[in-house]
PDB file of C-alpha atoms and ligand atoms in Angstrom:
ATOM      1  CA  MET A   1     -10.605  81.076 -80.908  1.00  0.00           C
ATOM      2  CA  SER A   2     -12.128  82.554 -83.308  1.00  0.00           C
ATOM      3  CA  GLY A   3     -14.521  85.851 -82.795  1.00  0.00           C
ATOM      4  CA  THR A   4     -14.060  89.475 -81.561  1.00  0.00           C
ATOM      5  CA  PRO A   5     -13.135  89.467 -77.971  1.00  0.00           C
ATOM      6  CA  ALA A   6     -14.744  91.757 -75.692  1.00  0.00           C
ATOM      7  CA  LEU A   7     -11.423  93.399 -74.212  1.00  0.00           C
ATOM      8  CA  GLU A   8      -8.271  93.116 -74.810  1.00  0.00           C
ATOM      9  CA  LEU A   9      -5.315  94.419 -74.097  1.00  0.00           C
ATOM     10  CA  LYS A  10      -2.405  94.515 -76.129  1.00  0.00           C
ATOM     11  CA  ALA A  11       1.310  94.951 -74.924  1.00  0.00           C
ATOM     12  CA  ILE A  12      -0.015  97.450 -71.735  1.00  0.00           C
ATOM     13  CA  CYS A  13       2.825  98.753 -69.718  1.00  0.00           C
ATOM     14  CA  LYS A  14       2.222 100.948 -67.537  1.00  0.00           C
ATOM     15  CA  SER A  15       4.289 103.169 -64.217  1.00  0.00           C
ATOM     16  CA  PHE A  16       3.908 104.920 -61.503  1.00  0.00           C
ATOM     17  CA  GLY A  17       7.043 107.022 -60.540  1.00  0.00           C
ATOM     18  CA  GLN A  18       9.590 104.271 -60.632  1.00  0.00           C
ATOM     19  CA  VAL A  19       7.574 101.277 -60.209  1.00  0.00           C
ATOM     20  CA  ARG A  20       6.842  99.618 -63.766  1.00  0.00           C
ATOM     21  CA  ALA A  21       3.936  97.809 -62.546  1.00  0.00           C
ATOM     22  CA  LEU A  22       2.946  96.086 -65.235  1.00  0.00           C
ATOM     23  CA  THR A  23       5.912  95.840 -68.515  1.00  0.00           C
ATOM     24  CA  ASN A  24       4.430  93.931 -70.914  1.00  0.00           C
ATOM     25  CA  VAL A  25       0.124  92.399 -70.927  1.00  0.00           C
ATOM     26  CA  ASP A  26      -2.153  91.127 -73.300  1.00  0.00           C
ATOM     27  CA  ILE A  27      -4.574  89.589 -72.447  1.00  0.00           C
ATOM     28  CA  ALA A  28      -8.364  89.217 -74.750  1.00  0.00           C
ATOM     29  CA  ALA A  29     -11.409  88.091 -73.085  1.00  0.00           C
ATOM     30  CA  PHE A  30     -14.848  86.509 -74.863  1.00  0.00           C
ATOM     31  CA  PRO A  31     -18.353  87.018 -74.658  1.00  0.00           C
ATOM     32  CA  GLY A  32     -19.889  83.511 -72.331  1.00  0.00           C
ATOM     33  CA  GLU A  33     -16.426  82.764 -70.937  1.00  0.00           C
ATOM     34  CA  ALA A  34     -15.112  82.847 -67.443  1.00  0.00           C
ATOM     35  CA  HIS A  35     -11.333  84.520 -68.357  1.00  0.00           C
ATOM     36  CA  PHE A  36      -9.410  84.134 -65.315  1.00  0.00           C
ATOM     37  CA  ILE A  37      -6.009  85.767 -63.873  1.00  0.00           C
ATOM     38  CA  VAL A  38      -3.546  84.331 -61.408  1.00  0.00           C
ATOM     39  CA  GLY A  39      -0.333  85.742 -60.650  1.00  0.00           C
ATOM     40  CA  ASP A  40       1.825  86.596 -56.873  1.00  0.00           C
ATOM     41  CA  ASN A  41       0.974  89.324 -55.121  1.00  0.00           C
ATOM     42  CA  GLY A  42       2.856  92.220 -57.058  1.00  0.00           C
ATOM     43  CA  ALA A  43       2.552  90.283 -60.558  1.00  0.00           C
ATOM     44  CA  GLY A  44       0.109  93.294 -61.513  1.00  0.00           C
ATOM     45  CA  LYS A  45      -3.318  91.836 -61.596  1.00  0.00           C
ATOM     46  CA  SER A  46      -5.242  94.612 -60.575  1.00  0.00           C
ATOM     47  CA  THR A  47      -3.213  96.938 -61.947  1.00  0.00           C
ATOM     48  CA  THR A  48      -4.566  95.844 -65.206  1.00  0.00           C
ATOM     49  CA  LEU A  49      -8.204  95.026 -64.689  1.00  0.00           C
ATOM     50  CA  LYS A  50      -7.141  98.881 -62.846  1.00  0.00           C
ATOM     51  CA  VAL A  51      -6.330  99.306 -67.381  1.00  0.00           C
ATOM     52  CA  LEU A  52      -9.746  97.481 -68.161  1.00  0.00           C
ATOM     53  CA  ALA A  53     -11.889  99.621 -66.138  1.00  0.00           C
ATOM     54  CA  GLY A  54     -10.946 103.396 -67.336  1.00  0.00           C
ATOM     55  CA  ILE A  55      -9.588 103.925 -63.770  1.00  0.00           C
ATOM     56  CA  HIS A  56      -5.509 103.682 -65.101  1.00  0.00           C
ATOM     57  CA  GLN A  57      -4.253 105.066 -67.998  1.00  0.00           C
ATOM     58  CA  PRO A  58      -1.383 102.876 -69.712  1.00  0.00           C
ATOM     59  CA  ASP A  59       1.448 104.449 -70.574  1.00  0.00           C
ATOM     60  CA  ALA A  60       1.909 102.750 -73.517  1.00  0.00           C
ATOM     61  CA  GLY A  61       0.328  99.791 -75.708  1.00  0.00           C
ATOM     62  CA  GLU A  62      -3.299  99.152 -77.000  1.00  0.00           C
ATOM     63  CA  LEU A  63      -7.291  98.510 -75.254  1.00  0.00           C
ATOM     64  CA  ARG A  64     -10.261  97.315 -77.271  1.00  0.00           C
ATOM     65  CA  ILE A  65     -13.639  97.528 -76.850  1.00  0.00           C
ATOM     66  CA  ASN A  66     -15.381  94.773 -79.313  1.00  0.00           C
ATOM     67  CA  GLY A  67     -12.684  95.340 -81.407  1.00  0.00           C
ATOM     68  CA  VAL A  68     -12.260  98.952 -81.371  1.00  0.00           C
ATOM     69  CA  GLU A  69      -9.151 100.326 -79.893  1.00  0.00           C
ATOM     70  CA  THR A  70     -10.696 102.911 -76.929  1.00  0.00           C
ATOM     71  CA  SER A  71      -8.833 104.788 -74.658  1.00  0.00           C
ATOM     72  CA  MET A  72     -10.650 105.475 -71.151  1.00  0.00           C
ATOM     73  CA  ARG A  73     -10.237 108.379 -69.097  1.00  0.00           C
ATOM     74  CA  ASP A  74     -11.759 107.324 -65.973  1.00  0.00           C
ATOM     75  CA  ALA A  75     -14.160 104.769 -64.421  1.00  0.00           C
ATOM     76  CA  SER A  76     -17.973 106.176 -65.480  1.00  0.00           C
ATOM     77  CA  GLN A  77     -16.309 105.821 -68.645  1.00  0.00           C
ATOM     78  CA  ALA A  78     -15.305 101.987 -68.696  1.00  0.00           C
ATOM     79  CA  HIS A  79     -19.192 102.183 -67.242  1.00  0.00           C
ATOM     80  CA  ARG A  80     -20.296 103.453 -70.713  1.00  0.00           C
ATOM     81  CA  HIS A  81     -18.878 100.962 -72.002  1.00  0.00           C
ATOM     82  CA  GLY A  82     -20.811  98.473 -70.707  1.00  0.00           C
ATOM     83  CA  ILE A  83     -18.014  97.537 -68.033  1.00  0.00           C
ATOM     84  CA  ALA A  84     -19.087  96.902 -64.501  1.00  0.00           C
ATOM     85  CA  VAL A  85     -15.992  96.075 -61.195  1.00  0.00           C
ATOM     86  CA  VAL A  86     -16.617  94.757 -58.598  1.00  0.00           C
ATOM     87  CA  HIS A  87     -12.578  96.262 -56.779  1.00  0.00           C
ATOM     88  CA  GLN A  88      -9.902  94.111 -54.607  1.00  0.00           C
ATOM     89  CA  ASP A  89     -10.510  97.000 -52.273  1.00  0.00           C
ATOM     90  CA  LEU A  90     -14.755  96.767 -52.440  1.00  0.00           C
ATOM     91  CA  ALA A  91     -14.781 101.357 -52.613  1.00  0.00           C
ATOM     92  CA  LEU A  92     -18.619 100.107 -50.857  1.00  0.00           C
ATOM     93  CA  VAL A  93     -19.191 103.206 -48.170  1.00  0.00           C
ATOM     94  CA  GLU A  94     -19.358 102.231 -44.582  1.00  0.00           C
ATOM     95  CA  CYS A  95     -21.948 104.598 -43.637  1.00  0.00           C
ATOM     96  CA  LEU A  96     -24.881 103.505 -46.182  1.00  0.00           C
ATOM     97  CA  ASP A  97     -26.781 101.259 -45.668  1.00  0.00           C
ATOM     98  CA  ILE A  98     -26.676  97.670 -48.334  1.00  0.00           C
ATOM     99  CA  ALA A  99     -30.020  99.073 -50.355  1.00  0.00           C
ATOM    100  CA  THR A 100     -28.289 102.996 -50.906  1.00  0.00           C
ATOM    101  CA  ASN A 101     -24.481 101.346 -51.329  1.00  0.00           C
ATOM    102  CA  MET A 102     -25.691  98.507 -54.667  1.00  0.00           C
ATOM    103  CA  ALA A 103     -27.466 102.008 -55.806  1.00  0.00           C
ATOM    104  CA  LEU A 104     -24.469 104.305 -55.946  1.00  0.00           C
ATOM    105  CA  GLY A 105     -24.015 105.763 -59.642  1.00  0.00           C
ATOM    106  CA  ALA A 106     -27.855 105.167 -60.410  1.00  0.00           C
ATOM    107  CA  ILE A 107     -29.847 105.698 -57.631  1.00  0.00           C
ATOM    108  CA  PRO A 108     -33.893 105.981 -58.187  1.00  0.00           C
ATOM    109  CA  ARG A 109     -35.402 109.790 -58.048  1.00  0.00           C
ATOM    110  CA  LYS A 110     -39.185 110.932 -57.800  1.00  0.00           C
ATOM    111  CA  ARG A 111     -39.856 113.500 -59.770  1.00  0.00           C
ATOM    112  CA  ARG A 112     -36.565 114.237 -60.885  1.00  0.00           C
ATOM    113  CA  PHE A 113     -34.522 114.958 -57.064  1.00  0.00           C
ATOM    114  CA  ILE A 114     -36.182 112.857 -54.588  1.00  0.00           C
ATOM    115  CA  LEU A 115     -34.958 110.186 -54.186  1.00  0.00           C
ATOM    116  CA  ASP A 116     -36.712 107.188 -54.064  1.00  0.00           C
ATOM    117  CA  ARG A 117     -35.881 105.142 -51.338  1.00  0.00           C
ATOM    118  CA  ARG A 118     -38.848 102.936 -50.605  1.00  0.00           C
ATOM    119  CA  ARG A 119     -37.866 101.715 -54.600  1.00  0.00           C
ATOM    120  CA  MET A 120     -33.960 101.415 -54.057  1.00  0.00           C
ATOM    121  CA  GLU A 121     -35.247  99.058 -50.801  1.00  0.00           C
ATOM    122  CA  ARG A 122     -37.321  97.071 -53.319  1.00  0.00           C
ATOM    123  CA  GLU A 123     -34.902  96.890 -56.688  1.00  0.00           C
ATOM    124  CA  ALA A 124     -31.860  95.572 -54.011  1.00  0.00           C
ATOM    125  CA  THR A 125     -34.581  93.164 -52.027  1.00  0.00           C
ATOM    126  CA  GLU A 126     -35.102  91.336 -55.975  1.00  0.00           C
ATOM    127  CA  VAL A 127     -31.228  91.224 -56.914  1.00  0.00           C
ATOM    128  CA  LEU A 128     -30.066  89.978 -53.244  1.00  0.00           C
ATOM    129  CA  SER A 129     -33.115  87.216 -53.996  1.00  0.00           C
ATOM    130  CA  GLU A 130     -32.921  86.635 -57.779  1.00  0.00           C
ATOM    131  CA  LEU A 131     -29.095  85.744 -56.843  1.00  0.00           C
ATOM    132  CA  LYS A 132     -30.797  83.705 -53.637  1.00  0.00           C
ATOM    133  CA  ILE A 133     -28.461  85.588 -51.518  1.00  0.00           C
ATOM    134  CA  ARG A 134     -29.533  86.741 -48.134  1.00  0.00           C
ATOM    135  CA  VAL A 135     -28.314  89.245 -46.087  1.00  0.00           C
ATOM    136  CA  GLY A 136     -30.689  90.075 -43.273  1.00  0.00           C
ATOM    137  CA  SER A 137     -31.856  93.762 -44.636  1.00  0.00           C
ATOM    138  CA  VAL A 138     -31.282  95.765 -46.639  1.00  0.00           C
ATOM    139  CA  ARG A 139     -31.294  98.838 -44.450  1.00  0.00           C
ATOM    140  CA  THR A 140     -28.484  97.605 -42.180  1.00  0.00           C
ATOM    141  CA  GLN A 141     -25.236  99.373 -42.294  1.00  0.00           C
ATOM    142  CA  ILE A 142     -22.363  98.488 -44.416  1.00  0.00           C
ATOM    143  CA  GLY A 143     -20.377  98.956 -41.454  1.00  0.00           C
ATOM    144  CA  LEU A 144     -21.447  96.260 -40.157  1.00  0.00           C
ATOM    145  CA  LEU A 145     -21.129  93.451 -41.723  1.00  0.00           C
ATOM    146  CA  SER A 146     -19.286  91.096 -41.794  1.00  0.00           C
ATOM    147  CA  GLY A 147     -15.752  91.080 -44.935  1.00  0.00           C
ATOM    148  CA  GLY A 148     -17.731  87.985 -46.466  1.00  0.00           C
ATOM    149  CA  GLU A 149     -21.039  90.043 -46.369  1.00  0.00           C
ATOM    150  CA  ARG A 150     -19.580  92.922 -47.748  1.00  0.00           C
ATOM    151  CA  GLN A 151     -18.283  91.041 -50.672  1.00  0.00           C
ATOM    152  CA  ILE A 152     -21.441  89.443 -51.727  1.00  0.00           C
ATOM    153  CA  VAL A 153     -22.820  93.268 -51.663  1.00  0.00           C
ATOM    154  CA  ALA A 154     -20.196  93.479 -53.320  1.00  0.00           C
ATOM    155  CA  ILE A 155     -20.392  91.826 -56.712  1.00  0.00           C
ATOM    156  CA  ALA A 156     -24.541  92.638 -56.441  1.00  0.00           C
ATOM    157  CA  ARG A 157     -23.982  95.683 -56.627  1.00  0.00           C
ATOM    158  CA  ALA A 158     -22.009  94.649 -59.752  1.00  0.00           C
ATOM    159  CA  VAL A 159     -24.717  92.195 -61.299  1.00  0.00           C
ATOM    160  CA  ARG A 160     -27.156  94.350 -60.767  1.00  0.00           C
ATOM    161  CA  MET A 161     -25.765  97.285 -63.028  1.00  0.00           C
ATOM    162  CA  ASN A 162     -26.441  94.303 -66.242  1.00  0.00           C
ATOM    163  CA  LEU A 163     -23.591  95.442 -68.245  1.00  0.00           C
ATOM    164  CA  PRO A 164     -21.311  92.518 -70.780  1.00  0.00           C
ATOM    165  CA  ILE A 165     -18.382  92.830 -70.085  1.00  0.00           C
ATOM    166  CA  ILE A 166     -17.928  92.524 -65.509  1.00  0.00           C
ATOM    167  CA  LEU A 167     -14.858  92.321 -64.195  1.00  0.00           C
ATOM    168  CA  LEU A 168     -13.784  90.924 -60.734  1.00  0.00           C
ATOM    169  CA  ASP A 169     -10.921  91.384 -58.083  1.00  0.00           C
ATOM    170  CA  GLU A 170     -10.502  88.397 -55.963  1.00  0.00           C
ATOM    171  CA  PRO A 171     -14.372  88.539 -55.434  1.00  0.00           C
ATOM    172  CA  THR A 172     -13.812  85.026 -52.680  1.00  0.00           C
ATOM    173  CA  ALA A 173     -11.158  86.590 -50.634  1.00  0.00           C
ATOM    174  CA  ALA A 174     -13.025  86.769 -47.766  1.00  0.00           C
ATOM    175  CA  LEU A 175     -15.494  84.030 -48.070  1.00  0.00           C
ATOM    176  CA  GLY A 176     -16.241  80.997 -46.334  1.00  0.00           C
ATOM    177  CA  VAL A 177     -16.593  77.045 -48.678  1.00  0.00           C
ATOM    178  CA  ARG A 178     -20.515  77.106 -48.810  1.00  0.00           C
ATOM    179  CA  GLU A 179     -20.322  81.428 -49.941  1.00  0.00           C
ATOM    180  CA  THR A 180     -17.573  80.442 -52.627  1.00  0.00           C
ATOM    181  CA  ALA A 181     -19.269  78.119 -54.634  1.00  0.00           C
ATOM    182  CA  HIS A 182     -22.183  80.474 -54.614  1.00  0.00           C
ATOM    183  CA  VAL A 183     -19.661  82.745 -56.104  1.00  0.00           C
ATOM    184  CA  GLY A 184     -18.842  80.295 -58.441  1.00  0.00           C
ATOM    185  CA  GLU A 185     -22.421  79.605 -59.219  1.00  0.00           C
ATOM    186  CA  ILE A 186     -22.864  83.081 -60.521  1.00  0.00           C
ATOM    187  CA  LEU A 187     -20.256  83.647 -62.188  1.00  0.00           C
ATOM    188  CA  ASP A 188     -21.009  81.101 -64.324  1.00  0.00           C
ATOM    189  CA  GLU A 189     -24.562  81.771 -64.722  1.00  0.00           C
ATOM    190  CA  LEU A 190     -22.870  85.634 -66.128  1.00  0.00           C
ATOM    191  CA  ARG A 191     -20.850  83.606 -68.675  1.00  0.00           C
ATOM    192  CA  GLY A 192     -23.983  81.963 -69.539  1.00  0.00           C
ATOM    193  CA  GLN A 193     -26.382  84.426 -70.107  1.00  0.00           C
ATOM    194  CA  GLY A 194     -23.074  85.667 -72.305  1.00  0.00           C
ATOM    195  CA  LYS A 195     -21.014  87.527 -70.586  1.00  0.00           C
ATOM    196  CA  THR A 196     -17.616  88.345 -70.603  1.00  0.00           C
ATOM    197  CA  VAL A 197     -16.173  87.288 -67.283  1.00  0.00           C
ATOM    198  CA  ILE A 198     -12.454  88.402 -66.084  1.00  0.00           C
ATOM    199  CA  CYS A 199     -12.468  86.985 -62.313  1.00  0.00           C
ATOM    200  CA  ILE A 200      -8.561  87.332 -60.386  1.00  0.00           C
ATOM    201  CA  SER A 201      -8.591  84.854 -58.150  1.00  0.00           C
ATOM    202  CA  HIS A 202      -5.279  83.501 -55.311  1.00  0.00           C
ATOM    203  CA  ASP A 203      -7.783  80.761 -55.091  1.00  0.00           C
ATOM    204  CA  LEU A 204      -6.427  77.644 -57.630  1.00  0.00           C
ATOM    205  CA  GLU A 205      -9.667  74.979 -56.851  1.00  0.00           C
ATOM    206  CA  PHE A 206     -11.502  77.862 -57.726  1.00  0.00           C
ATOM    207  CA  VAL A 207      -9.902  78.961 -60.886  1.00  0.00           C
ATOM    208  CA  PHE A 208      -9.944  75.602 -62.143  1.00  0.00           C
ATOM    209  CA  ALA A 209     -14.057  75.027 -61.299  1.00  0.00           C
ATOM    210  CA  HIS A 210     -14.926  78.033 -63.398  1.00  0.00           C
ATOM    211  CA  ALA A 211     -12.322  79.186 -66.109  1.00  0.00           C
ATOM    212  CA  ASP A 212     -12.593  79.358 -69.676  1.00  0.00           C
ATOM    213  CA  ARG A 213      -9.372  80.323 -70.161  1.00  0.00           C
ATOM    214  CA  ILE A 214      -6.940  81.131 -67.257  1.00  0.00           C
ATOM    215  CA  THR A 215      -3.576  84.265 -68.612  1.00  0.00           C
ATOM    216  CA  VAL A 216      -0.707  83.557 -65.733  1.00  0.00           C
ATOM    217  CA  MET A 217       1.011  87.236 -64.942  1.00  0.00           C
ATOM    218  CA  ARG A 218       4.714  87.475 -63.021  1.00  0.00           C
ATOM    219  CA  LEU A 219       6.610  90.335 -62.914  1.00  0.00           C
ATOM    220  CA  GLY A 220       4.088  92.874 -64.355  1.00  0.00           C
ATOM    221  CA  ASN A 221       4.186  90.705 -67.493  1.00  0.00           C
ATOM    222  CA  THR A 222       1.449  88.165 -68.848  1.00  0.00           C
ATOM    223  CA  VAL A 223       3.919  84.829 -69.598  1.00  0.00           C
ATOM    224  CA  ALA A 224       0.686  82.980 -71.116  1.00  0.00           C
ATOM    225  CA  THR A 225      -3.248  82.347 -71.691  1.00  0.00           C
ATOM    226  CA  CYS A 226      -3.959  79.000 -71.263  1.00  0.00           C
ATOM    227  CA  LEU A 227      -7.842  76.918 -72.315  1.00  0.00           C
ATOM    228  CA  ARG A 228      -8.752  75.829 -68.946  1.00  0.00           C
ATOM    229  CA  GLY A 229      -9.370  72.517 -70.162  1.00  0.00           C
ATOM    230  CA  ALA A 230      -5.513  72.326 -71.968  1.00  0.00           C
ATOM    231  CA  THR A 231      -3.400  72.675 -69.029  1.00  0.00           C
ATOM    232  CA  SER A 232      -2.824  71.656 -64.887  1.00  0.00           C
ATOM    233  CA  ARG A 233      -2.687  72.725 -61.884  1.00  0.00           C
ATOM    234  CA  ASP A 234       0.746  72.021 -61.977  1.00  0.00           C
ATOM    235  CA  GLU A 235       1.642  73.998 -65.201  1.00  0.00           C
ATOM    236  CA  ILE A 236      -0.359  76.811 -63.757  1.00  0.00           C
ATOM    237  CA  VAL A 237       1.527  76.922 -60.824  1.00  0.00           C
ATOM    238  CA  GLY A 238       4.869  76.538 -62.309  1.00  0.00           C
ATOM    239  CA  MET A 239       4.415  79.874 -64.436  1.00  0.00           C
ATOM    240  CA  ILE A 240       2.941  81.635 -61.969  1.00  0.00           C
ATOM    241  CA  THR A 241       5.946  81.240 -59.870  1.00  0.00           C
ATOM    242  CA  GLY A 242       8.472  80.806 -62.691  1.00  0.00           C
ATOM    243  CA  THR A 243       9.876  77.528 -62.997  1.00  0.00           C
ATOM    244  CA  ILE A 244       7.630  77.385 -66.512  1.00  0.00           C
ATOM    245  CA  THR A 245       7.870  79.900 -69.177  1.00  0.00           C
ATOM    246  CA  ALA A 246       5.153  80.142 -71.708  1.00  0.00           C
ATOM    247  CA  SER A 247       7.748  79.065 -73.891  1.00  0.00           C
ATOM    248  CA  THR A 248       8.518  75.502 -72.108  1.00  0.00           C
ATOM    249  CA  ALA A 249       4.395  75.834 -71.670  1.00  0.00           C
ATOM    250  CA  ASN A 250       3.696  72.346 -73.085  1.00  0.00           C
ATOM    251  CA  ALA A 251       0.323  72.651 -73.065  1.00  0.00           C
ATOM    252  CA  GLY A 252      -2.901  74.690 -74.948  1.00  0.00           C
ATOM    253  CA  THR A 253      -1.143  78.106 -74.360  1.00  0.00           C
ATOM    254  CA  GLN A 254      -2.614  80.522 -76.956  1.00  0.00           C
TER     255      GLN A 254
HETATM  256  N1  ATP O   1      -0.926 103.883 -57.446  1.00  0.00           N
HETATM  257  C1  ATP O   1       0.079 102.103 -57.936  1.00  0.00           C
HETATM  258  N2  ATP O   1       1.549 103.515 -57.085  1.00  0.00           N
HETATM  259  C2  ATP O   1       2.486 102.921 -57.165  1.00  0.00           C
HETATM  260  N3  ATP O   1       2.787 101.615 -57.006  1.00  0.00           N
HETATM  261  C3  ATP O   1       1.434 100.526 -57.632  1.00  0.00           C
HETATM  262  C4  ATP O   1      -0.039 101.261 -58.056  1.00  0.00           C
HETATM  263  N4  ATP O   1      -0.444 100.347 -57.945  1.00  0.00           N
HETATM  264  C5  ATP O   1       0.425  99.298 -58.157  1.00  0.00           C
HETATM  265  N5  ATP O   1       1.420  99.056 -57.739  1.00  0.00           N
HETATM  266  C6  ATP O   1       2.799  98.304 -57.549  1.00  0.00           C
HETATM  267  O1  ATP O   1       2.318  98.169 -58.953  1.00  0.00           O
HETATM  268  C7  ATP O   1       2.299  96.524 -58.847  1.00  0.00           C
HETATM  269  C8  ATP O   1       2.253  95.289 -59.161  1.00  0.00           C
HETATM  270  O2  ATP O   1       0.590  95.838 -57.531  1.00  0.00           O
HETATM  271  P1  ATP O   1      -0.723  95.796 -58.219  1.00  0.00           P
HETATM  272  O3  ATP O   1      -1.185  95.649 -57.548  1.00  0.00           O
HETATM  273  O4  ATP O   1      -1.321  95.579 -59.469  1.00  0.00           O
HETATM  274  O5  ATP O   1      -0.113  93.588 -57.994  1.00  0.00           O
HETATM  275  P2  ATP O   1      -1.325  92.471 -57.865  1.00  0.00           P
HETATM  276  O6  ATP O   1      -0.562  91.235 -58.949  1.00  0.00           O
HETATM  277  O7  ATP O   1      -2.804  92.723 -57.471  1.00  0.00           O
HETATM  278  O8  ATP O   1      -0.782  91.722 -55.655  1.00  0.00           O
HETATM  279  P3  ATP O   1      -2.556  91.168 -54.769  1.00  0.00           P
HETATM  280  O9  ATP O   1      -2.714  89.471 -55.358  1.00  0.00           O
HETATM  281  O10 ATP O   1      -0.675  91.242 -54.382  1.00  0.00           O
HETATM  282  O11 ATP O   1      -4.026  92.286 -55.255  1.00  0.00           O
HETATM  283  C9  ATP O   1       2.690  96.418 -57.296  1.00  0.00           C
HETATM  284  O12 ATP O   1       4.702  96.915 -56.888  1.00  0.00           O
HETATM  285  C10 ATP O   1       2.386  97.735 -56.449  1.00  0.00           C
HETATM  286  O13 ATP O   1       3.151  98.235 -54.684  1.00  0.00           O
HETATM  287 MG1   MG O   2      -4.446  93.125 -56.571  1.00  0.00          MG
END
């Protein structure tokens, strides 16, 4: 692949006390591509995403944004670097309604201090309808929504930020077949707009339908990155379970 990755990790290590969550992680994600991260439970996928999102600071290794080595102290710095995140635990506030949750971090105000409720609701409604998402009223409390509806709201919130890089941790975990296909369409559209999409998923059917590149993680390491068209489901499963290693993989790793 030519060009500079929008987001890149090189030889990243991260421990939590005695737990070595990441021992050697390399990943390079390019603009206009959907890059999926797959791996078993505990492989280090969410930890990797949190390093990319500025939430965890690596113990060693490099983080590069548009080719420039960078360190991020916290999530707000990642935001300033153009990175939006949908976390596995969604990070929504249950007692607030849909419109407020979608505006968190960028609440519209009038005369500096007063919350512009009408604008907030109008903007939330616009984003949801642009994404063809139906959740009833934007005044509905998040706590009253189903798991799938919450997931859709969390995705809509990240899309609303309109940042060049979007990271998603298991965005379809709680979704039915139709909603999963819908999220797939949203991802396709984002990469079509030239955004860099990094997405964790256990759903290999979804991965093969929407990925340009697939990175396999196992036991805190990246095993390999494969071009979607140059690998197979069997090969990816083999790398996830450890029956195939990067050196024995025969197709399209890079
Ligand atoms: N804050 C933390 N403190 C201690 N250990 C952690 C912390 N975060 C992650 N870990 C550990 O790091 C390892 C990797 O966890 P991580 O959440 O990155 O896995 P994952 O690949 O996202 O798994 P899953 O598919 O279940 O979401 C696990 O052993 C986990 O227990
Ligand atoms: Mg996880």
